[in-house]
Amino acid sequence: MTTEQLYQRYTESGTVSTDTRNIIPNSIFFALKGERFNANEFAAQALESGAKWAVVDEVKYVADERYVLVEDVLTTLQELARHHRRQLHIPVIGITGTNGKTTTKELLYAVLSQRFKTYATKGNLNNHIGVPLTLLSIDHSIEMAVIEMGANHQQEIAFLCGITAPTHGLITNVGKAHLEGFGSFEGVKKAKGELYDFLKMHDGVLFLQGDNAYLREMEMQRAISKVVRYGFSSTNDIVGQLKYANPLLSVSWKTRESTTDHLIQTQLTGSYNTENILAAIAVGHFFGVDDTRINQGIADYTPANNRSQITKTVHNTVIADYYNANVSSMEAALANMKVIDADRKVIVLGDMFELGEDTWKEHRCMIDRALALGAERTIFVGEAFYAHQHVNGEFYESIEKAKEALREQPVVNSTVLLKASRGMAFETLMDVL
């Protein structure tokens, strides 16, 4: 069956499914494979649960005309998404970056949906499976799409751009993350810069944090002709400033030509989110969203999924920022603690994963940064941090040991930062805070 023939079936059903636990009636079920599962085995179950067709790549599972046999299910899913994208004549904004992708994506959605029927990546479906599924969730009523793209190896962003075909793009920042896959910080810049390469090649529009030296350098190397700049200096098209962080952010902004300042009280914490807010303002302004609606969209946005969330417990105010962590995001979290207006501050950091041979060095540097803030308590959790236990500070090899210590010496009446890689399960510390 050709991609065009399969696309005809897709247009009839209007949707796809990949999980037999959540089959959408009349959908096309794609039997994807993973390291520990083979969904070909569940194709019959998907049909029984309401799917209209099942795409499989093993002939022994084909029982009747409802099965579509292909060479590779994942490749077929990607090609179907690529074909569908070419039928959508709408602006598609591609977002990538080391940190802040999801928050920026959600802020863009909050602003653009004030004027347009907008679709944005759900959750963090930003990889070689999630991006095709996102595209195939966009119907012809949608006027604007915001697609998040993640990567941990070279050529992944280029591949996803080939499917997504972004007309506009944004890199939030570049930092030290997934170094095992990228090899080095230069490797990170090269990989993320694949979005710039696509925009250059297809005459797309770039939204650029104009004060970020790395991003400016990457843009200048490619000489992209259509650039909208946002940032803190007066040379940017959108100029902003963090006014307060106590701990929620108040941000002011104006256009370069204007003398009128807008002040937005947000529901976000983390001074690093100021530039994510400015990115959303720049995109909204470019697409003609009214200033009042831009401000409203940002003011109404509430973060979720343990990304810069403020949680009030019985005893403390907790900044829950443990969805994930890398060197640059942890540095940003610490910088935010420095500017937060709070009488008593406690910092609890957990191991950063996927740093490869830089693990020992980067954790040692992070200890110095954290201790330099002079918080009431600075606590380090995990094997990588524990390797430096001879340094000042509190060190615990495991989350269980840290919880035990926090029970014995409770933290009260404090603003507490929890920052760690997702695998550290820092959400369990909320029980003792």
Coordinates of C-alpha atoms in Angstrom, one line a residue:
M1 CA 0.0 0.0 0.0
T2 CA 1.4 3.4 -1.0
T3 CA 1.5 6.4 1.4
E4 CA -1.2 8.1 -0.6
Q5 CA -3.5 5.0 -0.3
L6 CA -2.9 4.8 3.5
Y7 CA -3.5 8.5 3.7
Q8 CA -6.9 8.0 2.2
R9 CA -7.7 5.6 5.0
Y10 CA -6.3 8.1 7.5
T11 CA -8.6 10.9 6.1
E12 CA -11.6 8.6 6.5
S13 CA -10.7 7.7 10.1
G14 CA -9.2 11.1 11.1
T15 CA -6.9 9.7 13.7
V16 CA -4.3 7.1 14.7
S17 CA -3.7 5.0 17.8
T18 CA -0.6 3.3 19.1
D19 CA -1.7 2.1 22.5
T20 CA -4.3 -0.7 22.9
R21 CA -5.2 0.7 26.3
N22 CA -6.5 3.8 24.6
I23 CA -7.9 2.9 21.2
I24 CA -9.8 5.7 19.5
P25 CA -12.8 4.3 17.7
N26 CA -12.3 3.9 13.9
S27 CA -8.7 4.9 14.2
I28 CA -5.7 3.4 12.4
F29 CA -3.6 1.3 14.9
F30 CA 0.1 1.5 14.3
A31 CA 1.9 -1.6 15.8
L32 CA 5.1 0.0 16.9
K33 CA 8.0 -1.9 18.3
G34 CA 10.3 -1.1 21.3
E35 CA 13.1 -2.8 23.2
R36 CA 10.6 -4.6 25.4
F37 CA 7.5 -4.8 23.3
N38 CA 6.2 -5.8 19.9
A39 CA 2.8 -4.2 19.2
N40 CA 2.2 -6.6 16.3
E41 CA 1.2 -9.1 18.9
F42 CA -1.6 -6.7 20.0
A43 CA -3.0 -5.8 16.6
A44 CA -6.0 -8.1 16.8
Q45 CA -6.8 -6.7 20.3
A46 CA -6.6 -3.1 18.8
L47 CA -9.2 -4.1 16.2
E48 CA -11.4 -5.7 18.8
S49 CA -11.2 -2.5 20.8
G50 CA -12.5 -0.4 18.0
A51 CA -9.7 0.4 15.6
K52 CA -10.7 0.2 11.9
W53 CA -7.3 -0.8 10.5
A54 CA -4.1 -2.1 11.9
V55 CA -0.7 -1.4 10.4
V56 CA 1.8 -4.3 11.0
D57 CA 5.2 -5.3 9.7
E58 CA 5.1 -9.0 10.4
V59 CA 3.1 -11.1 8.0
K60 CA 2.1 -13.8 10.5
Y61 CA -0.2 -11.3 12.3
V62 CA -2.2 -10.5 9.1
A63 CA -5.6 -12.2 9.5
D64 CA -7.9 -10.3 7.1
E65 CA -8.3 -7.2 5.0
R66 CA -8.3 -4.9 8.1
Y67 CA -4.6 -5.4 8.4
V68 CA -2.1 -3.3 6.4
L69 CA 1.2 -5.0 6.0
V70 CA 4.2 -2.7 5.6
E71 CA 8.0 -3.1 5.7
D72 CA 8.4 -1.0 8.8
V73 CA 5.6 0.4 11.0
L74 CA 7.6 3.3 12.4
T75 CA 8.8 4.5 9.0
T76 CA 5.3 4.2 7.7
L77 CA 4.0 6.4 10.5
Q78 CA 6.7 9.0 9.9
E79 CA 6.0 9.0 6.1
L80 CA 2.2 9.4 6.7
A81 CA 2.9 12.3 9.0
R82 CA 5.2 13.9 6.4
H83 CA 2.5 13.5 3.8
H84 CA -0.1 15.0 6.0
R85 CA 2.0 18.0 6.9
R86 CA 2.3 18.8 3.2
Q87 CA -1.5 19.1 3.1
L88 CA -1.6 21.6 5.9
H89 CA -1.1 25.1 4.6
I90 CA -0.6 26.8 7.9
P91 CA 2.3 28.4 9.8
V92 CA 4.2 25.7 11.8
I93 CA 6.5 26.9 14.5
G94 CA 9.3 24.5 15.4
I95 CA 10.8 24.7 18.9
T96 CA 14.0 23.1 20.2
G97 CA 16.7 23.9 22.7
T98 CA 18.5 22.5 25.7
N99 CA 16.1 23.9 28.3
G100 CA 12.7 25.5 28.3
K101 CA 11.2 23.9 25.2
T102 CA 8.0 22.7 26.8
T103 CA 7.4 25.8 28.8
T104 CA 8.0 28.0 25.8
K105 CA 5.8 25.8 23.6
E106 CA 3.0 26.2 26.2
L107 CA 3.5 29.9 26.4
L108 CA 3.3 30.2 22.6
Y109 CA 0.1 28.2 22.7
A110 CA -1.3 30.4 25.4
V111 CA -0.6 33.5 23.4
L112 CA -1.5 32.4 19.8
S113 CA -4.7 30.7 20.9
Q114 CA -6.0 34.1 21.9
R115 CA -6.5 34.8 18.2
F116 CA -6.0 31.6 16.2
K117 CA -7.2 28.0 16.5
T118 CA -3.9 26.6 17.6
Y119 CA -2.5 23.1 18.1
A120 CA 0.6 22.5 20.2
T121 CA 2.6 19.3 21.1
K122 CA 0.9 17.5 23.9
G123 CA 3.1 16.9 26.9
N124 CA 6.6 16.2 25.6
L125 CA 5.8 14.1 22.5
N126 CA 8.9 15.6 20.9
N127 CA 10.8 12.7 19.4
H128 CA 10.8 10.5 16.3
I129 CA 7.5 8.9 17.4
G130 CA 5.9 11.9 19.2
V131 CA 6.4 14.4 16.4
P132 CA 4.6 12.3 13.8
L133 CA 1.8 11.6 16.2
T134 CA 1.5 15.3 16.9
L135 CA 1.2 16.2 13.3
L136 CA -1.4 13.5 12.7
S137 CA -3.5 15.0 15.4
I138 CA -3.8 18.3 13.5
D139 CA -7.0 18.6 11.4
H140 CA -7.8 21.1 8.7
S141 CA -9.6 23.4 11.2
I142 CA -6.3 24.3 12.8
E143 CA -4.9 27.7 11.9
M144 CA -1.5 27.5 13.6
A145 CA 0.7 24.8 15.0
V146 CA 3.5 24.8 17.6
I147 CA 5.7 21.7 17.4
E148 CA 8.3 20.8 20.0
M149 CA 11.4 18.9 18.8
G150 CA 13.9 17.1 21.1
A151 CA 17.1 15.4 20.4
N152 CA 20.1 13.7 22.0
H153 CA 22.1 12.8 18.9
Q154 CA 23.2 14.6 15.7
Q155 CA 20.8 14.7 12.8
E156 CA 17.7 14.1 14.9
I157 CA 16.5 17.8 14.6
A158 CA 17.2 17.7 10.8
F159 CA 15.2 14.5 10.5
L160 CA 12.3 15.9 12.5
C161 CA 12.4 19.2 10.5
G162 CA 12.1 17.0 7.4
I163 CA 8.8 15.7 8.7
T164 CA 7.5 18.9 10.3
A165 CA 8.6 21.4 7.7
P166 CA 8.6 24.4 10.1
T167 CA 7.9 27.7 8.5
H168 CA 9.1 29.5 11.6
G169 CA 11.5 28.4 14.3
L170 CA 12.9 29.1 17.7
I171 CA 15.9 27.7 19.7
T172 CA 15.3 28.5 23.4
N173 CA 19.0 28.1 24.3
V174 CA 22.0 25.7 24.0
G175 CA 23.7 24.2 27.0
K176 CA 25.4 21.1 28.4
A177 CA 22.9 18.3 28.1
H178 CA 23.0 14.8 26.6
L179 CA 26.7 15.0 26.2
E180 CA 27.0 11.3 25.9
G181 CA 25.0 11.6 22.6
F182 CA 26.2 14.9 21.4
G183 CA 29.9 14.4 22.4
S184 CA 30.5 18.0 23.5
F185 CA 29.0 21.4 23.9
E186 CA 30.0 22.2 20.3
G187 CA 28.1 19.0 19.3
V188 CA 25.0 20.4 21.1
K189 CA 25.2 23.7 19.1
K190 CA 25.6 21.8 15.9
A191 CA 22.7 19.5 16.5
K192 CA 20.3 22.3 17.7
G193 CA 21.5 24.4 14.8
E194 CA 20.0 22.0 12.4
L195 CA 16.7 23.9 12.9
Y196 CA 18.5 27.1 11.7
D197 CA 19.8 25.1 8.7
F198 CA 16.3 24.2 7.7
L199 CA 14.9 27.7 8.1
K200 CA 17.8 29.1 6.0
M201 CA 17.2 26.6 3.3
H202 CA 13.4 27.2 3.1
D203 CA 13.4 31.0 3.7
G204 CA 11.7 30.6 7.1
V205 CA 11.4 33.1 9.9
L206 CA 13.6 32.8 13.0
F207 CA 12.8 34.1 16.4
L208 CA 16.1 34.8 18.2
Q209 CA 17.1 35.5 21.7
G210 CA 19.2 38.5 20.6
D211 CA 21.3 38.7 23.8
N212 CA 22.4 35.0 23.7
A213 CA 25.9 35.0 22.3
Y214 CA 25.8 31.4 21.3
L215 CA 22.5 31.7 19.4
R216 CA 23.6 35.0 17.8
E217 CA 26.8 33.2 16.6
M218 CA 24.8 30.3 15.2
E219 CA 22.5 32.6 13.4
M220 CA 25.3 34.8 11.9
Q221 CA 27.0 31.7 10.6
R222 CA 24.0 31.0 8.5
A223 CA 23.0 34.6 7.6
I224 CA 19.3 33.9 7.9
S225 CA 17.4 36.7 6.2
K226 CA 14.2 36.8 8.3
V227 CA 14.9 37.3 12.0
V228 CA 12.7 38.6 14.8
R229 CA 14.8 39.4 17.9
Y230 CA 13.7 39.4 21.5
G231 CA 15.7 40.0 24.7
F232 CA 16.7 42.5 27.3
S233 CA 18.8 45.0 25.3
S234 CA 17.3 47.9 23.3
T235 CA 18.5 46.5 20.0
N236 CA 15.9 43.8 20.1
D237 CA 12.5 44.0 18.4
I238 CA 10.8 42.9 21.7
V239 CA 12.6 44.3 24.8
G240 CA 11.8 42.9 28.2
Q241 CA 12.8 43.1 31.8
L242 CA 12.3 41.0 34.9
K243 CA 10.8 43.3 37.5
Y244 CA 10.1 41.0 40.5
A245 CA 10.7 37.4 41.5
N246 CA 9.1 36.8 44.9
P247 CA 8.9 34.0 43.8
L248 CA 6.4 34.5 41.0
L249 CA 7.7 36.6 38.1
S250 CA 6.5 40.1 37.1
V251 CA 7.8 40.9 33.6
S252 CA 7.6 44.2 31.7
W253 CA 8.0 44.4 27.9
K254 CA 7.7 46.8 24.9
T255 CA 8.5 46.9 21.3
R256 CA 11.7 48.6 20.2
E257 CA 9.8 51.5 18.6
S258 CA 7.3 52.0 21.5
T259 CA 7.6 54.0 24.7
T260 CA 4.7 52.1 26.4
D261 CA 5.7 49.4 28.9
H262 CA 3.4 46.4 29.5
L263 CA 3.6 44.8 32.9
I264 CA 2.5 41.1 33.3
Q265 CA 2.1 39.3 36.6
T266 CA 2.7 35.7 35.8
Q267 CA 2.1 32.4 37.5
L268 CA 5.7 31.3 36.7
T269 CA 8.7 31.1 38.9
G270 CA 12.3 31.0 37.7
S271 CA 14.1 34.1 36.4
Y272 CA 15.2 32.0 33.4
N273 CA 11.6 31.9 32.3
T274 CA 11.7 35.6 31.5
E275 CA 13.2 35.0 28.1
N276 CA 10.7 32.2 27.4
I277 CA 7.9 34.7 28.1
L278 CA 9.6 37.2 25.8
A279 CA 9.8 34.5 23.1
A280 CA 6.0 34.0 23.3
I281 CA 5.5 37.8 23.2
A282 CA 7.7 38.1 20.1
V283 CA 5.8 35.3 18.3
G284 CA 2.4 36.7 19.3
H285 CA 3.3 40.2 18.2
F286 CA 4.7 38.9 14.9
F287 CA 1.4 37.2 14.1
G288 CA -0.7 40.2 15.0
V289 CA -2.1 39.1 18.4
D290 CA -3.3 42.2 20.2
D291 CA -1.0 43.4 23.0
T292 CA -3.8 43.0 25.6
R293 CA -4.5 39.5 24.5
I294 CA -0.7 38.6 24.6
N295 CA -0.6 39.8 28.2
Q296 CA -3.7 37.9 29.1
G297 CA -2.5 34.7 27.6
I298 CA 0.7 34.8 29.6
A299 CA -0.9 36.0 32.8
D300 CA -3.4 33.1 32.6
Y301 CA -0.8 30.4 31.9
T302 CA -0.2 27.9 34.8
P303 CA 2.8 25.6 34.7
A304 CA 2.4 21.9 35.3
N305 CA 4.5 18.7 35.3
N306 CA 6.9 19.8 37.9
R307 CA 8.5 22.5 35.7
S308 CA 9.1 25.5 37.9
Q309 CA 5.9 24.9 39.9
I310 CA 5.4 26.6 43.2
T311 CA 3.9 24.3 45.8
K312 CA 2.8 25.5 49.2
T313 CA 3.2 22.8 51.8
V314 CA 2.2 23.0 55.5
H315 CA 5.8 24.1 56.4
N316 CA 7.4 25.6 53.2
T317 CA 7.2 27.1 49.8
V318 CA 8.7 24.6 47.4
I319 CA 10.0 25.3 43.9
A320 CA 9.3 21.9 42.3
D321 CA 11.7 21.8 39.3
Y322 CA 12.5 18.1 39.1
Y323 CA 11.0 17.1 35.8
N324 CA 14.6 17.0 34.5
A325 CA 18.0 18.5 34.9
N326 CA 21.2 19.2 33.1
V327 CA 24.1 21.6 33.7
S328 CA 22.6 24.7 32.1
S329 CA 19.1 24.2 33.7
M330 CA 20.6 23.6 37.1
E331 CA 22.8 26.7 36.7
A332 CA 19.6 28.7 35.8
A333 CA 17.7 27.3 38.8
L334 CA 20.5 28.4 41.1
A335 CA 20.6 31.8 39.5
N336 CA 16.9 32.1 40.2
M337 CA 17.4 31.3 43.8
K338 CA 19.8 34.2 44.1
V339 CA 17.3 36.7 42.9
I340 CA 14.2 35.3 44.7
D341 CA 13.0 37.5 47.6
A342 CA 12.9 35.1 50.5
D343 CA 14.1 35.2 54.1
R344 CA 15.2 31.6 54.4
K345 CA 16.4 29.6 51.4
V346 CA 17.2 25.8 51.2
I347 CA 18.7 24.2 48.1
V348 CA 18.3 20.5 47.4
L349 CA 20.1 19.2 44.2
G350 CA 20.1 15.7 42.8
D351 CA 22.3 14.0 40.2
M352 CA 22.3 15.1 36.6
F353 CA 22.3 12.2 34.1
E354 CA 23.8 11.6 30.7
L355 CA 26.9 13.7 31.2
G356 CA 29.3 11.0 30.2
E357 CA 33.0 11.7 31.0
D358 CA 32.1 15.2 32.2
T359 CA 30.0 13.8 35.1
W360 CA 32.6 14.2 37.9
K361 CA 33.7 17.7 36.8
E362 CA 30.3 19.1 36.2
H363 CA 28.9 17.9 39.5
R364 CA 31.9 19.4 41.3
C365 CA 31.4 22.8 39.6
M366 CA 27.7 22.7 40.5
I367 CA 28.6 22.1 44.2
D368 CA 30.7 25.3 44.2
R369 CA 27.9 27.3 42.5
A370 CA 25.3 26.1 45.0
L371 CA 27.5 26.7 48.1
A372 CA 28.4 30.2 46.9
L373 CA 24.8 31.3 47.3
G374 CA 25.0 30.9 51.1
A375 CA 21.6 29.2 51.6
E376 CA 20.6 28.2 55.1
R377 CA 21.1 24.5 54.0
T378 CA 22.5 23.1 50.8
I379 CA 21.8 19.5 50.2
F380 CA 23.3 17.2 47.5
V381 CA 21.7 13.8 46.7
G382 CA 22.9 11.0 44.5
E383 CA 26.0 9.0 43.7
A384 CA 27.6 11.6 41.4
F385 CA 27.3 14.4 44.0
Y386 CA 28.2 12.0 46.9
A387 CA 31.6 11.4 45.2
H388 CA 32.4 14.9 46.4
Q389 CA 31.3 14.4 50.0
H390 CA 34.6 15.8 51.4
V391 CA 33.4 19.3 50.4
N392 CA 31.3 21.4 52.7
G393 CA 27.5 20.8 52.5
E394 CA 25.2 17.9 53.2
F395 CA 25.7 14.9 51.0
Y396 CA 23.5 11.8 50.8
E397 CA 24.1 8.9 48.5
S398 CA 20.4 8.1 47.9
I399 CA 17.0 9.7 48.0
E400 CA 16.1 7.5 51.0
K401 CA 19.1 8.8 53.0
A402 CA 18.1 12.3 52.2
K403 CA 14.5 11.8 53.3
E404 CA 15.8 10.3 56.6
A405 CA 18.0 13.3 57.2
L406 CA 15.1 15.7 56.4
R407 CA 12.9 13.9 58.9
E408 CA 15.6 14.2 61.6
Q409 CA 16.3 17.8 60.8
P410 CA 13.1 19.3 59.3
V411 CA 13.1 22.3 57.0
V412 CA 10.4 24.8 58.0
N413 CA 9.4 28.3 57.0
S414 CA 11.7 28.2 54.0
T415 CA 11.7 28.6 50.2
V416 CA 13.1 25.3 49.0
L417 CA 14.5 24.5 45.5
L418 CA 14.2 20.9 44.4
K419 CA 16.2 20.3 41.2
A420 CA 17.4 17.0 39.8
S421 CA 17.1 14.7 36.8
R422 CA 13.8 12.9 36.5
G423 CA 15.4 9.5 37.5
M424 CA 16.2 10.8 40.9
A425 CA 12.4 10.7 41.8
F426 CA 12.7 14.0 43.7
E427 CA 8.9 14.2 44.0
T428 CA 9.2 11.8 47.0
L429 CA 11.0 14.5 48.9
M430 CA 7.7 16.5 49.0
D431 CA 6.6 14.1 51.8
V432 CA 9.2 15.5 54.2
L433 CA 8.9 19.2 53.2

